[in-house]
Coordinates of C-alpha atoms in Angstrom, one line a residue:
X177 CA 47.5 -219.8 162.0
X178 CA 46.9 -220.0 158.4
X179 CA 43.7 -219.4 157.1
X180 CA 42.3 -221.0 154.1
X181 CA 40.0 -224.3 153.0
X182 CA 40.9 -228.0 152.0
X183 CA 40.7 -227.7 148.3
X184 CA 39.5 -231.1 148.2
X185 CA 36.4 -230.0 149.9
X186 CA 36.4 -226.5 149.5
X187 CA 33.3 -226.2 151.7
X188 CA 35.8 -227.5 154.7
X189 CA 38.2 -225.0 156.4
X190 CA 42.4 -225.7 156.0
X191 CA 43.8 -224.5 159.4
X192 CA 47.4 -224.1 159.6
X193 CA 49.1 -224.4 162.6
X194 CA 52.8 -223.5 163.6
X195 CA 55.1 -220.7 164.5
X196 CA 54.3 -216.9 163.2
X197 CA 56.0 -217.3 160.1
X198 CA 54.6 -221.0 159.1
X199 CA 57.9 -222.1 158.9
X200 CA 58.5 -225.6 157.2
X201 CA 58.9 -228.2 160.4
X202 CA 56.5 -226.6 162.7
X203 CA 53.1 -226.9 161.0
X204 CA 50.2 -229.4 162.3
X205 CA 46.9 -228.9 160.3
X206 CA 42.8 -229.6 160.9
X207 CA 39.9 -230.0 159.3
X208 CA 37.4 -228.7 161.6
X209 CA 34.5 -231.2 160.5
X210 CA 31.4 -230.2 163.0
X211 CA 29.0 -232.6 163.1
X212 CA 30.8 -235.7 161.9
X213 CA 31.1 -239.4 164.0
X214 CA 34.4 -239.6 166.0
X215 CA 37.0 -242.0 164.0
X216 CA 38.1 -245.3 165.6
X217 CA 41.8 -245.2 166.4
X218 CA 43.4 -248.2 164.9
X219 CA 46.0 -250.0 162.4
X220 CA 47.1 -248.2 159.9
X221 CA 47.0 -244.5 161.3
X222 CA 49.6 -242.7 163.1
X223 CA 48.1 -243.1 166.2
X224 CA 49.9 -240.9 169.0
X225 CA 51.4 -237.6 168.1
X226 CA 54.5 -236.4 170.1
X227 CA 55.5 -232.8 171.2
X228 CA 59.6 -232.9 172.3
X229 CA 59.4 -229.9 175.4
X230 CA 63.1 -229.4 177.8
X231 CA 64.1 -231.2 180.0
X232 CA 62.6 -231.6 183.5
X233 CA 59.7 -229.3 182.1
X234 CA 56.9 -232.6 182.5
X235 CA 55.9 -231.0 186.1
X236 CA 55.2 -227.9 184.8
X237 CA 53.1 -229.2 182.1
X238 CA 51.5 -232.1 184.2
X239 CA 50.6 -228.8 186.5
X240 CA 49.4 -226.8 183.4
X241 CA 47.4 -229.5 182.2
X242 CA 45.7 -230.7 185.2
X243 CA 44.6 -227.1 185.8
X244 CA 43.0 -227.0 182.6
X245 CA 40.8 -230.2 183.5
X246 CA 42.5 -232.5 181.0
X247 CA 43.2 -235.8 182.2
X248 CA 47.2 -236.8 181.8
X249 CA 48.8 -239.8 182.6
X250 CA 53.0 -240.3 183.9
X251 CA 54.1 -243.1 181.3
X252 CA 57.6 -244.8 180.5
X253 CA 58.0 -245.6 176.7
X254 CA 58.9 -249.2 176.2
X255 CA 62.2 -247.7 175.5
X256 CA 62.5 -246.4 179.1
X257 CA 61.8 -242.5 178.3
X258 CA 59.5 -240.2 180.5
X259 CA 56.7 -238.9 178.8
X260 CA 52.8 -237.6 179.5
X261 CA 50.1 -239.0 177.6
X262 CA 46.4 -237.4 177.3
X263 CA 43.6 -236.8 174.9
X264 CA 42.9 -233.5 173.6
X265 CA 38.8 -233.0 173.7
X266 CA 38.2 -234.3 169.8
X267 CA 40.0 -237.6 171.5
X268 CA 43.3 -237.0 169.5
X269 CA 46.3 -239.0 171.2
X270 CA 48.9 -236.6 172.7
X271 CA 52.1 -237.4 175.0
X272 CA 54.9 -234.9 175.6
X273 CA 58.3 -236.3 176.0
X274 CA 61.4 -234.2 177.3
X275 CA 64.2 -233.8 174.7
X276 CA 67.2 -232.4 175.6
X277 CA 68.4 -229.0 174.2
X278 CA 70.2 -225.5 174.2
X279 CA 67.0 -223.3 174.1
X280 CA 66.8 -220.9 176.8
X281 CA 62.8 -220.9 177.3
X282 CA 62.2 -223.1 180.2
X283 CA 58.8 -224.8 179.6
X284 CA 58.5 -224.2 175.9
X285 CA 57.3 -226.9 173.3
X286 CA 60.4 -226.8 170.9
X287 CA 59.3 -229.4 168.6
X288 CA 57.2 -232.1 167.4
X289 CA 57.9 -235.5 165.6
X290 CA 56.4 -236.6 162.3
X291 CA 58.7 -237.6 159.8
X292 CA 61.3 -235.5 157.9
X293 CA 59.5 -232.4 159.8
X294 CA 62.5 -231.7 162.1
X295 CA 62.5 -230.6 165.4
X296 CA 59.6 -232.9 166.5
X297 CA 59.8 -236.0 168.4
X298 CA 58.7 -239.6 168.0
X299 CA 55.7 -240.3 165.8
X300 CA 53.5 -243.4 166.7
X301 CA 52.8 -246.0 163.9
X302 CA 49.9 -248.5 164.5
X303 CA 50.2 -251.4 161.6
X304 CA 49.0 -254.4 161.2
X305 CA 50.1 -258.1 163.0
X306 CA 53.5 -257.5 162.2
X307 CA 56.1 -255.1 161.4
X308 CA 57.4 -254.7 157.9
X309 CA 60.5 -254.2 157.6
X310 CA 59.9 -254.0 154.1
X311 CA 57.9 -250.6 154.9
X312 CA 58.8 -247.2 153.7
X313 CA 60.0 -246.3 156.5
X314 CA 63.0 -249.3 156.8
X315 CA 64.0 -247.3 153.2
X316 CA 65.0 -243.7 154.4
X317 CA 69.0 -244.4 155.2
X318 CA 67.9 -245.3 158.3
X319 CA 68.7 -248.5 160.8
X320 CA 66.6 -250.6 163.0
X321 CA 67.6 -248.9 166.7
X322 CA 65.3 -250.1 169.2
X323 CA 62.9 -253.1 169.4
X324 CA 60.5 -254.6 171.2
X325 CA 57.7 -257.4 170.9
X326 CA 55.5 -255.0 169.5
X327 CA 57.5 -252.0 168.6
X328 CA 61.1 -250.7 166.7
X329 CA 62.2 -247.5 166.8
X330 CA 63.3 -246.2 163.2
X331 CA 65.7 -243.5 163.0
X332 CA 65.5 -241.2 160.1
X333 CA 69.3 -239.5 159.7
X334 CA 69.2 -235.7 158.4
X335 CA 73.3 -234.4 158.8
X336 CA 74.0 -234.0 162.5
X337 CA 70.3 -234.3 163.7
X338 CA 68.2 -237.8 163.8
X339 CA 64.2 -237.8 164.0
X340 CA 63.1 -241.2 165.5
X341 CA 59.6 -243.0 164.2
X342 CA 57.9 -245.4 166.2
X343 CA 56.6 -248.3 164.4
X344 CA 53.9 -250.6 166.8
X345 CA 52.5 -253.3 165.5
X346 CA 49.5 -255.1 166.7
X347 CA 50.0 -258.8 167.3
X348 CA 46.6 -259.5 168.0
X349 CA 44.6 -261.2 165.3
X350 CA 41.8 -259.4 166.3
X351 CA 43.4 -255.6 166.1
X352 CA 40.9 -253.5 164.0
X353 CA 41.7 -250.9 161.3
X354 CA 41.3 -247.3 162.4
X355 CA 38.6 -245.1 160.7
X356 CA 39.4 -241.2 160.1
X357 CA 36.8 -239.2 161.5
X358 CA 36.7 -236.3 164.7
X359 CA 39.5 -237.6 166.7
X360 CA 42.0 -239.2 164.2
X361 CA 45.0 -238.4 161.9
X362 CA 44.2 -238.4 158.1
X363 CA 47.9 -238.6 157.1
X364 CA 51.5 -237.5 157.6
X365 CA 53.1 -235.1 156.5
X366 CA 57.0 -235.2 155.4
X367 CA 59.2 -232.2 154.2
X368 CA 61.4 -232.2 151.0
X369 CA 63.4 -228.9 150.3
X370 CA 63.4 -228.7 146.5
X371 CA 60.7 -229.9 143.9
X372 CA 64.2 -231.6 142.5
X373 CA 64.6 -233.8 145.6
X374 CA 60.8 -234.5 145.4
X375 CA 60.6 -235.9 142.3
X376 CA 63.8 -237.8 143.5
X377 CA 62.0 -239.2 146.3
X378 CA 58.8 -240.2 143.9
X379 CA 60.8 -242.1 141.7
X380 CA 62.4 -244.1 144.7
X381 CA 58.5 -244.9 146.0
X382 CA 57.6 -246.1 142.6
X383 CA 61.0 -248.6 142.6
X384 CA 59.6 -249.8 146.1
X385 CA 56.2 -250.1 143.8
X386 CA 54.1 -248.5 146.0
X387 CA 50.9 -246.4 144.5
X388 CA 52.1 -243.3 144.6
X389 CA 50.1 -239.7 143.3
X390 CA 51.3 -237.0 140.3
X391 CA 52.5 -233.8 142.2
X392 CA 50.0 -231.8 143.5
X393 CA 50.2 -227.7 143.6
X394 CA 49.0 -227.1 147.4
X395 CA 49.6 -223.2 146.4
X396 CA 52.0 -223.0 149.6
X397 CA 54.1 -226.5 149.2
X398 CA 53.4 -229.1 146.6
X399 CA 52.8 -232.6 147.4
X400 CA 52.7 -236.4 146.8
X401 CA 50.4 -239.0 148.5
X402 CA 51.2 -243.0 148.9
X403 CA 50.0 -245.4 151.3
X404 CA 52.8 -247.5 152.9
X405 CA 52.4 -251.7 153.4
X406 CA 51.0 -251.0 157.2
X407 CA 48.0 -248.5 155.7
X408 CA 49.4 -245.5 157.2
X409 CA 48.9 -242.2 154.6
X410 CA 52.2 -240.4 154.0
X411 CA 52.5 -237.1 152.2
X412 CA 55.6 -235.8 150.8
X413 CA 55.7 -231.8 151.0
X414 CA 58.2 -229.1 149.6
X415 CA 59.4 -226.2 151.6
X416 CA 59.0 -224.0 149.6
X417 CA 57.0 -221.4 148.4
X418 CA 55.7 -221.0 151.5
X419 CA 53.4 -219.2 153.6
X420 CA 53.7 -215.7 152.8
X421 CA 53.2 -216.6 148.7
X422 CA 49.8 -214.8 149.4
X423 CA 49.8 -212.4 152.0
X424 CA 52.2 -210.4 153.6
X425 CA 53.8 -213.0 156.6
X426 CA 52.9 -210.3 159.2
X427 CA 49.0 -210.7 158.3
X428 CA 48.8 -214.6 157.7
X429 CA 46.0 -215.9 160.0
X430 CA 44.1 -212.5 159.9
X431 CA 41.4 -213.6 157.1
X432 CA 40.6 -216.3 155.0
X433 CA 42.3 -216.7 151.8
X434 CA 41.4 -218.8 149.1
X435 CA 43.0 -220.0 145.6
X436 CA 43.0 -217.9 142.2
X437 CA 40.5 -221.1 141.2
X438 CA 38.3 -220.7 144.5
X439 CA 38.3 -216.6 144.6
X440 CA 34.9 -216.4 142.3
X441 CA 33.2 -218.7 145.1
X442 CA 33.9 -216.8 148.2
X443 CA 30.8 -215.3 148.3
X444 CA 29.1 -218.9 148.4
X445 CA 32.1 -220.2 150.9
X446 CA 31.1 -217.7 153.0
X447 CA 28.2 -218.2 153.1
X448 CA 28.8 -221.6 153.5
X449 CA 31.4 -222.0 155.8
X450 CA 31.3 -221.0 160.0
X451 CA 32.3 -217.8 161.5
X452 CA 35.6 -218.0 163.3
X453 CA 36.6 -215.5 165.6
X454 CA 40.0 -214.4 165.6
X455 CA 42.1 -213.6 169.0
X456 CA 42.8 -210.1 169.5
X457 CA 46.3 -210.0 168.5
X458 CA 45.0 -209.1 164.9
X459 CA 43.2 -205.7 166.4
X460 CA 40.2 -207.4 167.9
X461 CA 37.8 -210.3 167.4
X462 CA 36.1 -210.2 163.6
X463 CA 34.8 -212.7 161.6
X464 CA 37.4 -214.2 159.6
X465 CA 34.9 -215.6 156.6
X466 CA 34.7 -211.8 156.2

């Protein structure tokens, strides 16, 4: 876990989380907002996110999860795959959907879908009455490989491997936008691997004449924002410089670090922001505002 604040409200934390190294293509982030309403899941949001595990793992995760008190539910995707769906206690949309490969672990999660971030598996789209195939997403090389009433499955081609987004849309006249708030995805992130092929891929979103933002130093990746037609929020990341640009990658996650810009606040932010306690693999439980 990475350790640091959302430097558009600094007084929020920024955790990071992914494999020990923060590789590119593993990371899913929070903003733990105590206090705040729950969001309304709806159009416009990424609405269900998917964790690939190995095959003929689901029993030992329907076991794992029903031990742990959280409801789960044996589903069939419209396009006929196995998969368990629950809700995490915030009320964020999980499923876990078997995927074949080579790894040796036997119940491991070895991936999870959202975009360009290879290994994961299928991200959920909720847009609005109908698809658009004029959408971002119909732009990436890819082709139209599944459909249903409501729903097409758009691959996304990288070399030998192929990341699959699910695009639902909601027919009903009625279907109500989603809201972020405790419970909801704020946006989407995408890798690039060069700030070259970034600016590449700005250029094409201006073409499509979408809104999209100037490049934006994230101090570990830098980004671009643009909203696709549907209203889902779509950032556009670089691999590198990763992680480890400011701390050694054996200690990330052990305390809270902040940006050149924010390090002459940290007394405030810490005063500021709540204590978290780390597990014990860093040498015992300490306050990581500290």
């Amino acid at each position: 876990m990475k350790l640091t604040v959302n430097y558009d409200d600094p007084t929020t934390y920024h955790l990071y989380y992914g494999d020990g190294q923060g590789h590119p293509g593993t990371i899913m982030t929070f903003f733990p907002w105590p206090g705040v309403i729950a969001g309304r899941i709806g159009t416009g949001q990424l609405t269900v996110t998917s964790f690939a595990v190995p095959e003929k793992s689901l029993g030992y995760w329907m076991s794992r999860l029903t031990e742990s008190e959280t409801p789960v539910e044996e589903e069939r995707s419209e396009f006929g795959e196995e998969l368990l769906f629950f809700t995490d206690r915030d009320g964020l949309q999980l499923e876990l959907m078997p995927l074949r490969t080579r790894i040796p672990t036997m119940y491991g999660i070895v991936g999870r879908c959202q975009g360009l971030c290879d290994p994961w598996f299928p991200s959920r789209y909720t847009v609005g009455k109908r698809l658009r195939e004029s959408s971002v997403l119909a732009h990436q090389d890819s082709r139209l490989c599944a459909s249903s009433r409501t729903r097409r499955a758009l691959p996304l081609f990288r070399g030998q491997r192929t990341t699959r987004n699910d695009c639902r849309s909601d027919l009903r006249s009625e279907g109500r936008p989603g809201r972020v708030g405790v419970g909801t995805v704020h946006h989407v992130a995408w890798r690039t691997p060069t700030d070259e092929q970034q600016v590449t891929w700005r250029e094409t979103i201006r073409e499509l004449h979408y809104d999209v933002t100037p490049v934006i130093d994230r101090t570990y990746f830098h980004s671009i924002y643009f909203r696709e037609p549907g209203g889902v929020l779509f950032e556009i990341a670089t691999d590198p410089p990763g992680f480890a640009v400011d701390e050694p990658a054996e200690k990330i996650g052990s305390s809270l670090v902040l940006p050149t810009w924010l390090e002459s606040e940290r007394s405030e932010l810490k005063r500021v922001l709540p204590p978290i306690i780390l597990p014990s693999i860093f040498g015992g439980q300490a306050d990581a505002a500290d």
